[in-house]
Amino acid sequence: MSATEEVIAKAIQVVLVLLPRERHATPEEVEQAVSQAAPMFPGLVANTLLRRVEELVSVFQEVGKGISDDDQHTPWLPDAKSNRSWEFWERYRDYLDHSVRLPPRVVRALDRSTDDILGEFEDPQSKVPWRRAGLVIGQVQSGKTGNYTGLACKAADAGFQMIIILAGIHNDLRSQTQLRIDQGLLGFDTQFQKRYDEDASRYIGAGAPSHAKRLGIGSVTDSTEKGDFTKAKALQLNFPLGRFPVVLVVKKHRSILRNVRRWLMEVHGTPDGTEDGVIVRDLPVLLIDDEADHAGIDVSKESETDPSKVNGEIRKLLKVFEQAAYVGYTATPYANILIDPDTDHETFGRDLFPGSFIRVLPAPSNYFGPERVFGLTVDDPDEDDVEPLPVTRTVDDCQAWMPDKHKSYHVVPTELPDSLRTAVNAFVLTCAARRARGQETEHNSMLVHVTRFTAVQSQVREIIEDHVQLLADSMRDRYSVTAAERLTELRDLWNTDFMPTTRAFPADQVKDVSWPEVAEHLLPAVQKIQVRAINGAAKDALEYYENRKNGLSVIAVGGEKLSRGLTLEGLSVSYYLRTAKAYDTLLQMGRWFGYRPGYEDLCRLYTTPGLIDHYIEITQTTDELRREIEEMAALRAKPIDFGLKIKSSSLGLNITSRPKMGSGTRVRLSYSGDHPETVMFDLRNQLPEKNFANLESFVGRLDSLGPASPDDGSMVWSSVPAEEIVGFLDGYQSDKLAHRARASQIATYIRRCDQVGELGNWTVRLVGKSAGKPVDIGGHEVGLVTRNPVKGTDPLHDGRYRIRRVMNPPDEAKDLSRAQWRTALGNARVAAEGKLDKKGNPVKVPTQPLDLFVRNVRTPDQGLLLIYPIEQSHEGADTDAVPLVGYAFSFPNSEQFEKTEYFVNAPWLKEQSLGLEDQEVEDDG
C-alpha cells in the first residue's frame, strides 16, 4: 500500500467510527463525518476521501432467504442474545470493520445472516439430545468462508464446545482455511500456539490489536501444510474438552474423520448401548462442511446399505454426538438437494440431506459474479436483463498448442499462442496499472488453467516463465530494438483494449490512468511476477500471507487444485481452456469471480466461445434455482416438502457427476400440461385494488362476448379467445416473489401457443362460494372464497398474503365433456391401484378425476382459467378490504412446444403424487 493509500485508509477508519453502526448512513452524515476527519490528515483532499467513503458505504447486501422445518424446534437465540456474552463475534466484527475494511452494510448483513443460521440449530446449552442439518447456498468466491467464520464465532459464544470444519481434500486448501479461522476466530497463529493461554503470543487477525480480548479457545490443527489432525497430536495436547471451545480444521479424508471420532470417543465418550459403545455427551458440536457438494456426498450405488467412505464417516461422526449441528456451505448445491431425505441407516445414521433448513446468501452489490461477467437474460418482462461486463476475450488459436483431448504425455510447443501471449501481456499491464493507482503492495494473480495433467502444466509453466523473463530482460535494456518492440506491443494493447474497457465503467468506480503513468511502472511490475505450478506434483505454493506486506505477483498454472475452494488473491487475468461436463465443476472452476475493488475494469477472462456459452447457460440455471428457493421461502415451506427442479443443459452438460445424482429423476416440464396458480399476494402499493379493478374490466369484456352461465354460485364464460386471457394477464400485477405463476410469463406462453393454433378456445370460471361474503364483480354477485394464510405468516406485518393452494381440485374438471370426464376418471382409478397414502394405507378409489388426469384429456386448444376472489381473513384485516384476485390455469398438453428437461428431487416427485388423496382445498369449506 502506497503512503497516500495508507493515509486514505486511516482517514476512512476515522470516518467510519463517526458514522452510525447499526443503520445506513445518510449522505449528509457521510459529508459531515468526512469534513470532521479530513483536517486530521494534512495534505489529504477532502473530495478524494468523500468519494472513497461513498464507494464503501454504497455497497449493500440483501437479506438472505430460506426455508426451515420448525417442527419440534425451540426458538432460543432471542433470549440468548441478552444473557450470553458475544465476545468472539464482537472481536470478529471489529476485525472486519477496521482491518479487513468490509463495507458497513455488508458487515450488518453478515451479522443478520449468521444469526439466522445459528438460530436454526437448537440451544447448545440445552440438556436434551438433538440434531439439526442444513445447507447454506452462496456464490463462488463470494465470502462463504467469512460467513461460516462469523457463524463459528457466534457458535463459540453460544456454547458449542466443539467446532469441526471440513475443508476440502487438499492440504493447501485446508491450510488456507485454517489460516482464515486463525485470523477470524482463534486470534492467534496456530503454527506457534494451540490455545489462547500459551506464552507464544503470536496474535494475528482479530487477536492482533492490543485492545483485543484474549478469549478462551484452542485448536488441535494448525495452518502448516502438515497441520491436519492426528490422534497422537490430539492426545499430546490433552485439551480439557468442555472447558473452552476446541476447533479442528480437517480434510475430508475417511481415515482422518475416523481418527477424530475415535479420539473423541476415547477421551470424552460415555458408555452407551449404541453400536459404537459410547456416546459423546455435554460436548455440543458444530460441523461446518465447506464445499458440501464435494467429497462428502454419497456416491455409492447402494446408498441405503453401503454409503461411500467419506460420506459414511461424516455421518458416523455426527451420530456419536448427543447434540450435533451440521451445516454445509456451497455455491453449487445440485448434489445436496438431490440427496434422498428418507435415507437412514442403523450404523451410519441419517444422510446429509438439509432437512432442517436451506438458506441462500445473496452476494453484496460489489460482487464480481457470473451475472456481471456473462450477463443474465431474465425470462420475465417485469425484470431487466443484466448486461455482461466487457471483460471476456475469446480464444480460438489453441487447438494445435493444447488439443481438447490431449494425453498426459503431450509435448507443448514452446511458442505461446497469440491469445496466451496477449493474456500474459494484459497481466503485466494490470500489475503496472494497479501500481499507478496506488495499489503497488496489493496481491496480483493470473490463472492459467489449460490442462489437468501435472506434467503438461509444468511445461506450460516453463514456457510462460521464459516469456515473462524475456519481457523483463528487454525492458531493462530500454534502448534496444527488442525493448521498443515490446513497449509498442504493450502500448497498443493498452490503447485498443484497456482504455476503451475502462471508459465502459462508471467513472466513480475506477481511476483512469494514462499510458505514461502505466509505462513508468512496467519494469518493476514485470520483475515482481513469479510463475508457479500449483498441483500435487509441484513444490510451489501461493504464499499470500507471508507476502502480505509487499504483495505477491504470481502467474498460477494448475488444474484440479485451482478448481475448487482455493482463493487466488488479487486475481485479474484468467486464461481458461479446460472443458468439463458438469454444471458444478465448471462453476467451481470460475476462480475469476469475487471482489475486485478499484480494478474491475482491468480484469480479463480469456476463454473459448463454447465455454462462454456454457457459463451463460449455467448462470441462467443457477438464477432459476435461487428464484425457486426464494419463492418457497416466502411460502414457509419445509425442506422435506421442497420440490426442487434443476434445468438440464441444452449444450450437453450434466448437472453434476452421475454418481452424485442420488435420487434425482429426469422429467420434462413446461406450462404444457401444467396448472400454475397464484399462492402469494402483495398487499402493498394498492396492488389488491389494481388487480380487482383489472378483474372487473375483464368481466365486462367477457360479458360483451356473450352472457355468463351461473353454475353453483360461480359464473362461467365459454368460447373465450386467447387474446382476452392475455389481456387479463397483461393487466394483472403479480407478487414479485411469485416466479412459478408470474402473469407475464404465462401470457407469453399463451401467445406462442395461439400463434400455432393452440389454446384458442377458453373457458373462464369466476369461482364463487355459495355461503361466502357476497361481492359485486362487474355486475355479477358472487360469494368470496376463503383461503387461510400459511401457518406462521403475518400478512398484516409482512405485507404479503400467502396460501398453500388457490385451486379447489374438483373445479379443474368442471368444463370437461362427459366423455373426457369418464376417460379421466378411468385413468385415475387405474393409477390408484396399489398406491398408498401418506399413512401407508391403500389410496381410496377416486370418485372424480383430478389434476394430471384432467389435463391429459384436454384437447390442445382447450384452456381453462379459474379466477378466485378471496376474502382477506387474516387477523387485523379490514372487513371492507378489497378481495384478493387469485387465478389457476389448467393447460392441456401442447403438440407444438417441446418441454424443457429437468432433474427433480424426491420431494418434487411427492408433490406430483397425482392428486389421489386431496379432494378439495382444506379451508374452502
GROMACS .gro file of C-alpha atoms in nm, residues 88 148-149 151-157 159-166 181 185-186 217-221 244-250 283-288 321 325:
model
   41
   88PHE     CA    1  -1.590  -1.381   1.981
  148TYR     CA    2  -1.902  -1.951   0.837
  149THR     CA    3  -1.615  -1.793   1.031
  151LEU     CA    4  -2.105  -1.840   1.241
  152ALA     CA    5  -1.826  -2.025   1.423
  153CYS     CA    6  -1.758  -1.716   1.636
  154LYS     CA    7  -2.122  -1.695   1.740
  155ALA     CA    8  -2.135  -2.071   1.797
  156ALA     CA    9  -1.842  -2.044   2.038
  157ASP     CA   10  -2.018  -1.760   2.217
  159GLY     CA   11  -2.195  -2.262   2.396
  160PHE     CA   12  -2.079  -2.502   2.123
  161GLN     CA   13  -1.773  -2.674   2.269
  162MET     CA   14  -1.651  -2.848   1.953
  163ILE     CA   15  -1.627  -2.680   1.612
  164ILE     CA   16  -1.515  -2.904   1.326
  165ILE     CA   17  -1.460  -2.758   0.979
  166LEU     CA   18  -1.429  -2.991   0.681
  181ILE     CA   19  -1.001  -1.942   1.109
  185LEU     CA   20  -1.199  -1.695   1.527
  186LEU     CA   21  -0.889  -1.801   1.721
  217ILE     CA   22  -1.031  -2.129   2.277
  218GLY     CA   23  -0.793  -2.390   2.136
  219SER     CA   24  -0.713  -2.568   1.809
  220VAL     CA   25  -0.586  -2.922   1.761
  221THR     CA   26  -0.490  -2.848   1.399
  244PHE     CA   27  -1.344  -2.395   2.631
  245PRO     CA   28  -1.429  -2.435   2.260
  246VAL     CA   29  -1.195  -2.655   2.059
  247VAL     CA   30  -1.154  -2.613   1.683
  248LEU     CA   31  -1.048  -2.867   1.421
  249VAL     CA   32  -0.992  -2.783   1.054
  250VAL     CA   33  -0.958  -3.115   0.873
  283LEU     CA   34  -1.998  -3.152   2.412
  284PRO     CA   35  -2.231  -2.992   2.154
  285VAL     CA   36  -2.068  -2.993   1.813
  286LEU     CA   37  -2.100  -2.766   1.512
  287LEU     CA   38  -1.974  -2.939   1.198
  288ILE     CA   39  -1.924  -2.698   0.906
  321PHE     CA   40  -2.258  -3.676   1.943
  325ALA     CA   41  -2.543  -2.933   1.424
   0.00000   0.00000   0.00000
